Short mmCIF file of C-alpha atoms in Angstrom, two decimals:
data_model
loop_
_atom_site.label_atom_id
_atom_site.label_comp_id
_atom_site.label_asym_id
_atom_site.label_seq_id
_atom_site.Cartn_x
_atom_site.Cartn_y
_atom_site.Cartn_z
CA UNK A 1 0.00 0.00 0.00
CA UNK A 2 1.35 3.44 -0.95
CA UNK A 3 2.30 5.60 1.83
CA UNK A 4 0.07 8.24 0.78
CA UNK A 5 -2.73 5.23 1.12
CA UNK A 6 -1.98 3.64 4.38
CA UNK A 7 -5.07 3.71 6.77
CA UNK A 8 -2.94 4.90 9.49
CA UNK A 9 -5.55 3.89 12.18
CA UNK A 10 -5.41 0.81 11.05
CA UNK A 11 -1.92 0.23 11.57
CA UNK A 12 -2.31 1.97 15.37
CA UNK A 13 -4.84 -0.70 16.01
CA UNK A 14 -2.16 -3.44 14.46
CA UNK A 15 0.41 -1.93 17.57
CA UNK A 16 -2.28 -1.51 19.90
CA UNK A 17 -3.02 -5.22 19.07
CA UNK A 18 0.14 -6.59 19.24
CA UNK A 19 1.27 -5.07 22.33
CA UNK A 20 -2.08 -6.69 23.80
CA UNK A 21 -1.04 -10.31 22.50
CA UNK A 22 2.48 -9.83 23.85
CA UNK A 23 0.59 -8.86 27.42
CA UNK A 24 -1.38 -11.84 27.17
CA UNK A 25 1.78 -14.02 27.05
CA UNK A 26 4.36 -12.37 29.14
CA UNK A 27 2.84 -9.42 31.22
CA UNK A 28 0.03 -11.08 32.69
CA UNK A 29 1.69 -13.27 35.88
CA UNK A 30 0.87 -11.10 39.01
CA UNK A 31 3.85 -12.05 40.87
CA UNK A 32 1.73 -11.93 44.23
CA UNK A 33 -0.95 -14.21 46.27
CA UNK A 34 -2.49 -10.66 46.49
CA UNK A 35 -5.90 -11.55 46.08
CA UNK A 36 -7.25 -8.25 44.66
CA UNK A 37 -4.60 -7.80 42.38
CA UNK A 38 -4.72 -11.58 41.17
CA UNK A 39 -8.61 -10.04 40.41
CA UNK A 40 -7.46 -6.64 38.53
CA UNK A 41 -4.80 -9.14 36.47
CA UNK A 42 -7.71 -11.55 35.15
CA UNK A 43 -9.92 -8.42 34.64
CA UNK A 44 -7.01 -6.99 32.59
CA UNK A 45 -6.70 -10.72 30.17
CA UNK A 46 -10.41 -10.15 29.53
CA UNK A 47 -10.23 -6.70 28.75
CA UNK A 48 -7.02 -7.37 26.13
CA UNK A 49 -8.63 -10.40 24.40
CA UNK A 50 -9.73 -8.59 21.63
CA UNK A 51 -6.29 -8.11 19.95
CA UNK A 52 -6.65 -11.79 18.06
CA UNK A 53 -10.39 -10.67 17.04
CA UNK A 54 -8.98 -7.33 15.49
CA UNK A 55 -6.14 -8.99 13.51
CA UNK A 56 -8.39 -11.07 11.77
CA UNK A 57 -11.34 -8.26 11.03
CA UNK A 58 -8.15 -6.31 9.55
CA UNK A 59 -7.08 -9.14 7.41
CA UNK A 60 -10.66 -9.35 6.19
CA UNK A 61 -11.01 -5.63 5.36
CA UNK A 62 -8.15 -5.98 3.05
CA UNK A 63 -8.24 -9.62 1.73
CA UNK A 64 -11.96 -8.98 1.08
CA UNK A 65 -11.75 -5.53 -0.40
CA UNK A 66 -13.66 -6.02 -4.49
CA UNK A 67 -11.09 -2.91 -4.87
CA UNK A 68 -8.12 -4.89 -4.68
CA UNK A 69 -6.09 -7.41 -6.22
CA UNK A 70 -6.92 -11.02 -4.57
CA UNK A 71 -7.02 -13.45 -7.19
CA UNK A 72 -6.19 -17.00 -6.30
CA UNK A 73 -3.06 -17.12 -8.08
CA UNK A 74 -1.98 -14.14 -5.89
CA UNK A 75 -3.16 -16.23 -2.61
CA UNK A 76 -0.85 -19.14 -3.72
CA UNK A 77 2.21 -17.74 -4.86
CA UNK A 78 2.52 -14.65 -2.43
CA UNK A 79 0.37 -14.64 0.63
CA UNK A 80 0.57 -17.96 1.29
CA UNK A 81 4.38 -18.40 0.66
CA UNK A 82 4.53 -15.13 3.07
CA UNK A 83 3.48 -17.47 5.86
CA UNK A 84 4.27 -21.03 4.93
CA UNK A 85 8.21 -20.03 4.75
CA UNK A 86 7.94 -17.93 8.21
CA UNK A 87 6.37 -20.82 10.13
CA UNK A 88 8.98 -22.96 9.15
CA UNK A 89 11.53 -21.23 9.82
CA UNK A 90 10.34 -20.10 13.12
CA UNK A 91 9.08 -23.46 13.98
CA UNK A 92 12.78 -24.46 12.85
CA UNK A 93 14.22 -21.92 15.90
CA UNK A 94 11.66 -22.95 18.38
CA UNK A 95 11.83 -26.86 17.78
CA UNK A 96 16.19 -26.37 18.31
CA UNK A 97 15.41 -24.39 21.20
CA UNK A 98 13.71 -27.10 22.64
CA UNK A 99 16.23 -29.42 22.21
CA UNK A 100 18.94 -27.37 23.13
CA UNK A 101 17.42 -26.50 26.33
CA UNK A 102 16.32 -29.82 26.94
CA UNK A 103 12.15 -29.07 27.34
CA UNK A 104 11.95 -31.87 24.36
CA UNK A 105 14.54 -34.35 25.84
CA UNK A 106 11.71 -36.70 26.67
CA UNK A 107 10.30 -36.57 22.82
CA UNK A 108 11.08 -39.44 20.56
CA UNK A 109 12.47 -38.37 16.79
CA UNK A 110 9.07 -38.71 15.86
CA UNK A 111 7.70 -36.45 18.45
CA UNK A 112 9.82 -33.76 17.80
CA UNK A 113 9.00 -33.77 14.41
CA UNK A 114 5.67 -33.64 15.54
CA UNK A 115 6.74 -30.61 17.35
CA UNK A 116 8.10 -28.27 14.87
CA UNK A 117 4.66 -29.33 12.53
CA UNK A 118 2.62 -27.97 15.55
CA UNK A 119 4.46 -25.07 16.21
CA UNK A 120 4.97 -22.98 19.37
CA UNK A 121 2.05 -21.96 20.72
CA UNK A 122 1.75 -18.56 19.48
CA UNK A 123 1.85 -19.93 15.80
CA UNK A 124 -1.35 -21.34 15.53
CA UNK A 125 -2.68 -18.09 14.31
CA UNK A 126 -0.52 -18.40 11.03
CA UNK A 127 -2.55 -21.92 10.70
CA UNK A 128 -6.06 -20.27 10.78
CA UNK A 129 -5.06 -17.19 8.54
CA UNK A 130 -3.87 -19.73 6.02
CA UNK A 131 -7.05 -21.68 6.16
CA UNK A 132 -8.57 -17.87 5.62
CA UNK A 133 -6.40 -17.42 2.98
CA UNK A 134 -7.15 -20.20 1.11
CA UNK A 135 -11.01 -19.61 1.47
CA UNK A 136 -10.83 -15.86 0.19
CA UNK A 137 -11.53 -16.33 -3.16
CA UNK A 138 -15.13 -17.84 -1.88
CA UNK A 139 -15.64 -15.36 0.64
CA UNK A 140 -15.06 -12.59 -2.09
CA UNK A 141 -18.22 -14.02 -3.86
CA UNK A 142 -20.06 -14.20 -1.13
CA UNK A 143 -18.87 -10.51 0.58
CA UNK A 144 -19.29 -8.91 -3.08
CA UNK A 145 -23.29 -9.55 -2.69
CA UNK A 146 -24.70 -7.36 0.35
CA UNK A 147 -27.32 -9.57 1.46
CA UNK A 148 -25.22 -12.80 1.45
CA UNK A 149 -22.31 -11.37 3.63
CA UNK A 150 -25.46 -9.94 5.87
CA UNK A 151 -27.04 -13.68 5.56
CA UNK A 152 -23.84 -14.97 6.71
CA UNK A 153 -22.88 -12.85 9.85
CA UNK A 154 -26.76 -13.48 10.75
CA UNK A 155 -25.55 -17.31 11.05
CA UNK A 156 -22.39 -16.40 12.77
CA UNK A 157 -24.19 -14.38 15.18
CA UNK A 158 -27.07 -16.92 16.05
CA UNK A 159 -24.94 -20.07 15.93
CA UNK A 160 -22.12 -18.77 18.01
CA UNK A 161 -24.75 -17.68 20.91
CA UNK A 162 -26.25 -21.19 20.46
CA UNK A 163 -22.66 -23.15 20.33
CA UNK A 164 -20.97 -20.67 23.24
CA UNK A 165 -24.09 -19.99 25.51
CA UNK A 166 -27.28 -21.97 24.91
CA UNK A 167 -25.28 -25.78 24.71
CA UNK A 168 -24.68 -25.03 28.68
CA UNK A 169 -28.46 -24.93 29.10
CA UNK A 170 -29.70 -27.94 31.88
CA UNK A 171 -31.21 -30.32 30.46
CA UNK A 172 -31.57 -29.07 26.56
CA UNK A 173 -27.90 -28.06 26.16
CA UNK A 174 -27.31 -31.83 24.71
CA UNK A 175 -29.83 -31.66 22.51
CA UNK A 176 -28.72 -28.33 20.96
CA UNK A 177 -25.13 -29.72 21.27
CA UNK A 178 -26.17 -32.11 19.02
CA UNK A 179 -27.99 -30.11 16.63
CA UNK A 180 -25.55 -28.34 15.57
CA UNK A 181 -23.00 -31.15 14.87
CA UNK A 182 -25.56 -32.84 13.06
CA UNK A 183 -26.22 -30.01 11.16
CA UNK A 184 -22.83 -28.60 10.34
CA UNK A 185 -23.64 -25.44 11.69
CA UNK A 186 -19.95 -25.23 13.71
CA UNK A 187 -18.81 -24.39 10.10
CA UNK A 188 -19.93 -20.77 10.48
CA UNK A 189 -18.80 -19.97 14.16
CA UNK A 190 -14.78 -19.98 13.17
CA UNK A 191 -12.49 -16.96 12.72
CA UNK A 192 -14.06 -17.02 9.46
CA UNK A 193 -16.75 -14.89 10.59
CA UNK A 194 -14.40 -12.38 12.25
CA UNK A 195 -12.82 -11.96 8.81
CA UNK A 196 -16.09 -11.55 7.26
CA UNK A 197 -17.09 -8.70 9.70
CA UNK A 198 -14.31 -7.06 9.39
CA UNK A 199 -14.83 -6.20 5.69
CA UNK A 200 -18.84 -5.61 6.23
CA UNK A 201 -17.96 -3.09 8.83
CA UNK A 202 -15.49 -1.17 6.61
CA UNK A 203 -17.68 -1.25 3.80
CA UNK A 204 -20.31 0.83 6.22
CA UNK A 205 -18.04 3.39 7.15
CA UNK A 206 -19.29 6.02 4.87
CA UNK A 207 -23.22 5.27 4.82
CA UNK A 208 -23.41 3.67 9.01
CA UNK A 209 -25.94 5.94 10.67
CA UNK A 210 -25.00 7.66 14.20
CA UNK A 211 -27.43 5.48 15.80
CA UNK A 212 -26.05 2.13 14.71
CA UNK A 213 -22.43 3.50 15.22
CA UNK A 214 -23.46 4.74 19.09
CA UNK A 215 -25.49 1.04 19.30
CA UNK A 216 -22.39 -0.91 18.64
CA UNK A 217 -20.57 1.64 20.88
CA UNK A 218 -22.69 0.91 24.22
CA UNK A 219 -22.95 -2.50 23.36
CA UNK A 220 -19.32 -3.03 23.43
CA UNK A 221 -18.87 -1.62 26.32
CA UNK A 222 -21.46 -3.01 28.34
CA UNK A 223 -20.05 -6.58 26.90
CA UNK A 224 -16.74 -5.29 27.86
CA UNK A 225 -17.63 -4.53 31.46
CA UNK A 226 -19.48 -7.69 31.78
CA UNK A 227 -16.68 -10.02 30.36
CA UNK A 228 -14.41 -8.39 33.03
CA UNK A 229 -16.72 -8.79 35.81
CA UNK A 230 -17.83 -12.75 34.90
CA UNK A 231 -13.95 -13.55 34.90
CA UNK A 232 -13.11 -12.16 38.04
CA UNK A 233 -15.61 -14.04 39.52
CA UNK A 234 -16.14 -16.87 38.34
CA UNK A 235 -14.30 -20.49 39.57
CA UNK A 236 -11.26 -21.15 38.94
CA UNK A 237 -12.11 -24.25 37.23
CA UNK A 238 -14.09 -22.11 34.49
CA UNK A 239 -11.71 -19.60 34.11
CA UNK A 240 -8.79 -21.86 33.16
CA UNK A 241 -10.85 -22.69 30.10
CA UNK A 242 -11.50 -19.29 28.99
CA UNK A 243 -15.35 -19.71 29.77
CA UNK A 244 -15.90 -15.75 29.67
CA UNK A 245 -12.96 -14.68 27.55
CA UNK A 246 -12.62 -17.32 24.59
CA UNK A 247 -12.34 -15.15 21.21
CA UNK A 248 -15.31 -16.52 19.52
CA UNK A 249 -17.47 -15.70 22.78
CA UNK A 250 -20.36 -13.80 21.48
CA UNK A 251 -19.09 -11.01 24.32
CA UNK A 252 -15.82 -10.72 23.06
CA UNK A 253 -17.30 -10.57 19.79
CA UNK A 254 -19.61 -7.69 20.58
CA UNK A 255 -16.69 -5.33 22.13
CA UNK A 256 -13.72 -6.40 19.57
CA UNK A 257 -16.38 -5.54 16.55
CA UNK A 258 -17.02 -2.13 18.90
CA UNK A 259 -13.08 -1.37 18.97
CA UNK A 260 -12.82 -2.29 15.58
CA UNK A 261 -15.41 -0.08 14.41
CA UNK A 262 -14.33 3.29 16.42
CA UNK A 263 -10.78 2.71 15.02
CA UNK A 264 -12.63 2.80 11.42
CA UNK A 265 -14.88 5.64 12.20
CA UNK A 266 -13.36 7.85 14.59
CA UNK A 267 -9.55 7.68 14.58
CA UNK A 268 -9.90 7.99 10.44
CA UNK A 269 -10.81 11.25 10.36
CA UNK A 270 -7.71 12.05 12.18
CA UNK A 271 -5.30 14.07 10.17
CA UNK A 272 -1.77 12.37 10.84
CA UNK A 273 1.52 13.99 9.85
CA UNK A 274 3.66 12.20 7.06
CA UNK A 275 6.07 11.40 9.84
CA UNK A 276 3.77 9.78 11.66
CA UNK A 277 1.95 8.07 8.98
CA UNK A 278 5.72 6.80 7.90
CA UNK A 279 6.53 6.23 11.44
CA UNK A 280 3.07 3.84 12.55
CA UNK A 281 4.05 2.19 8.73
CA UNK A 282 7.60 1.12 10.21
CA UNK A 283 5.70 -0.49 13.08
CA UNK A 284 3.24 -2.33 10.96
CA UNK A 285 5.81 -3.77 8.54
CA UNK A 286 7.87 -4.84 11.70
CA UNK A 287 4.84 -6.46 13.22
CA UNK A 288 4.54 -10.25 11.93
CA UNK A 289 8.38 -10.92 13.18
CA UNK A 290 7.60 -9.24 16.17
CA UNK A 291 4.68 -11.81 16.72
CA UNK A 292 6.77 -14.49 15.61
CA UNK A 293 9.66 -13.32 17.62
CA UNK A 294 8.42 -12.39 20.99
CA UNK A 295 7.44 -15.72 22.44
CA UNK A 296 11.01 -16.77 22.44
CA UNK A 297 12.35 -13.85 23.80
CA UNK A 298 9.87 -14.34 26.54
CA UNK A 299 11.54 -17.01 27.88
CA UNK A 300 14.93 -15.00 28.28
CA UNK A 301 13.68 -11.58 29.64
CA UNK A 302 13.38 -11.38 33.09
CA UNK A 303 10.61 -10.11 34.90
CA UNK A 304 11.35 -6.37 36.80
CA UNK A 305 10.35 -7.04 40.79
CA UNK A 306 8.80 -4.41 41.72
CA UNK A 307 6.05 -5.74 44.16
CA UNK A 308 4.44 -2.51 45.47
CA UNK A 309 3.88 -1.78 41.55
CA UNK A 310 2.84 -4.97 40.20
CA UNK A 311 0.91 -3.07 37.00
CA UNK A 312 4.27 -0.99 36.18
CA UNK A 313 6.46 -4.41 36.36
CA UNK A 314 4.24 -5.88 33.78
CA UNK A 315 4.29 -2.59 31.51
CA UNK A 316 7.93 -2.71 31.64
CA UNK A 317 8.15 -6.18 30.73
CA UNK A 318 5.60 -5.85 27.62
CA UNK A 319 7.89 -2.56 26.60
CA UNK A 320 11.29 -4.91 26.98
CA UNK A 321 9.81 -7.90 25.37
CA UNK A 322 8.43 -5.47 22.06
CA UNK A 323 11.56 -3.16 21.60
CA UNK A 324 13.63 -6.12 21.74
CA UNK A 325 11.28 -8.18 19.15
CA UNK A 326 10.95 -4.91 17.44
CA UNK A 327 14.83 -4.38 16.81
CA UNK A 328 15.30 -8.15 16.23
CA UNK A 329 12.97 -7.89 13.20
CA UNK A 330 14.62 -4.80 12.00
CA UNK A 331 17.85 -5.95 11.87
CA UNK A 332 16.84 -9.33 10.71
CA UNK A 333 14.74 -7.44 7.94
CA UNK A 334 18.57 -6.32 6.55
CA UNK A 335 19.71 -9.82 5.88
CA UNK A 336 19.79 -9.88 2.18
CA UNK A 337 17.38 -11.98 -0.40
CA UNK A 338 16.06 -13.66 3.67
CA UNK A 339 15.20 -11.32 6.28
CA UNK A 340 11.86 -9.98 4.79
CA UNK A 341 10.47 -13.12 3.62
CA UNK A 342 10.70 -14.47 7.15
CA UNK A 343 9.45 -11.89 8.81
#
């Protein structure tokens, strides 16, 4: 995208996202058996959870766009490559890591094999956006015709409340359970539907009365306010399977699409220098080996002790564990012919 193209705001959220995903995995241990601050931590993991949401409403804004240049030949032979050759790689430096340090040491050959195909944990994100990738040229179609992308998010909307709330109902919850797997209705309730979203809300940018925009608005933030209040209290047991906070939550839904959408409509109409625009652009083109990068770094930065500011501690470790990705990727972005197609 030319720089005098570049939805800046967009590439603030990208930041603004990332920094939330690197929180999730290194900034979130309280360091304390502070009760109350064990609380503001979990309220803090449901309030960041909509980082992974975001990523993929961006990718579908772009990938989904009629205005440009997705054709399945494109798909194959440059997006896709763009992530295939990163995840091995990466996979490559995570898998010798774990050998080196001796985490895989009870694997057999086969199981570290099995290993580096999995990934590190962080990585399973490039294994959905592939499966998105590969599906864009059929979500085009369908996000080309208004009333069959609104047909669609319809079913994304009533089968995720049915799959994520309704299942749990005594007594019936089976039966729906059931339902839907005999139906095939799980098909719509993926990050599919997050990509789909993504484009329908750009596309209403310029015709989305105040009304709907303020709707979405107080809806978000009333699901935001609830999510954080359900995972502070609720037990432990539920809470360790992300009962409250899981990304395709109908909740989490509801505020990410409300983020999302203020980022399109509001922070758009800001007027942002050149140097900023150029400076946010840096950021965004640094950001995929900066996810890929972190998680290893995580397990070499220490964590700053400061236990009458538990909050600052984990700022400071987010900030150390990004400017360190963040100049990795740089300088790895030098290497010749390499460094930009792996990151």
């Amino acid at each position: 995208m030319s720089e005098n193209k570049r939805q800046t705001e967009l590439d603030i959220l990208r930041l603004l996202a990332t920094l939330a995903v690197i929180m999730i995995h290194g900034g979130l241990n309280p360091l304390t058996d502070n009760l109350m601050i064990k609380y503001m931590y979990r309220g803090m993991h449901a309030a960041i959870v909509w980082c992974v949401p975001v990523f993929f409403m961006i990718s579908g804004r772009f990938f989904l766009d009629p205005e440009r240049d997705v054709s399945a030949k494109k798909i194959l032979t440059v997006y896709l490559p763009h992530i295939i050759v990163p995840f091995l790689v990466w996979s490559g430096v995570y898998t010798a890591y774990g050998l080196i340090s001796g985490s895989y040491s009870h694997l057999s050959t086969f199981g570290v094999i099995a290993e580096f195909i999995h990934g590190p944990y962080h990585l399973w994100f490039l294994y959905s956006l592939a499966g998105l990738y590969l599906l864009t040229p059929i979500l085009r179609k369908a996000a080309a015709d208004g009333k069959t992308l609104a047909y669609f998010l319809i079913m994304f909307a009533a089968v995720n409340v049915v799959t994520q709330y309704l299942i749990y109902v005594p007594k019936i919850g089976g039966m729906i359970s059931d339902f839907i797997e005999r139906t095939g209705l799980r098909a719509v309730t993926g990050y599919m539907g997050y990509f789909m979203l993504g484009y329908f809300l750009y596309s209403k940018k310029d015709n989305m009365s105040k009304k709907t925009e303020t709707a979405i608005y107080v809806i978000g933030i009333l699901m935001l306010i609830a999510t954080i209040a359900a995972e502070c209290f609720i037990s432990e047991e539920l809470r360790k399977t992300d009962f409250v906070k899981q990304y395709m939550k109908p909740n989490v839904i509801l505020y990410s699409a409300a983020i999302y959408t203020f980022f399109v409509m509001k922070m758009s109409k800001i007027h942002y220098s050149e140097r900023t625009r150029k400076v946010f652009a840096v950021f965004t083109e640094c950001g995929f080996g900066v996810y890929c990068i972190h998680a290893i770094l995580n397990e070499f930065v220490p964590t700053p002790v400061i236990k009458s500011l538990p909050f600052i501690t984990s700022l400071l470790r987010v900030a150390c564990l990004y400017a360190l990705s963040l100049a990795l990727t740089w300088l790895i972005r030098k290497i010749p012919f390499v460094g930009k197609k792996i990151t």
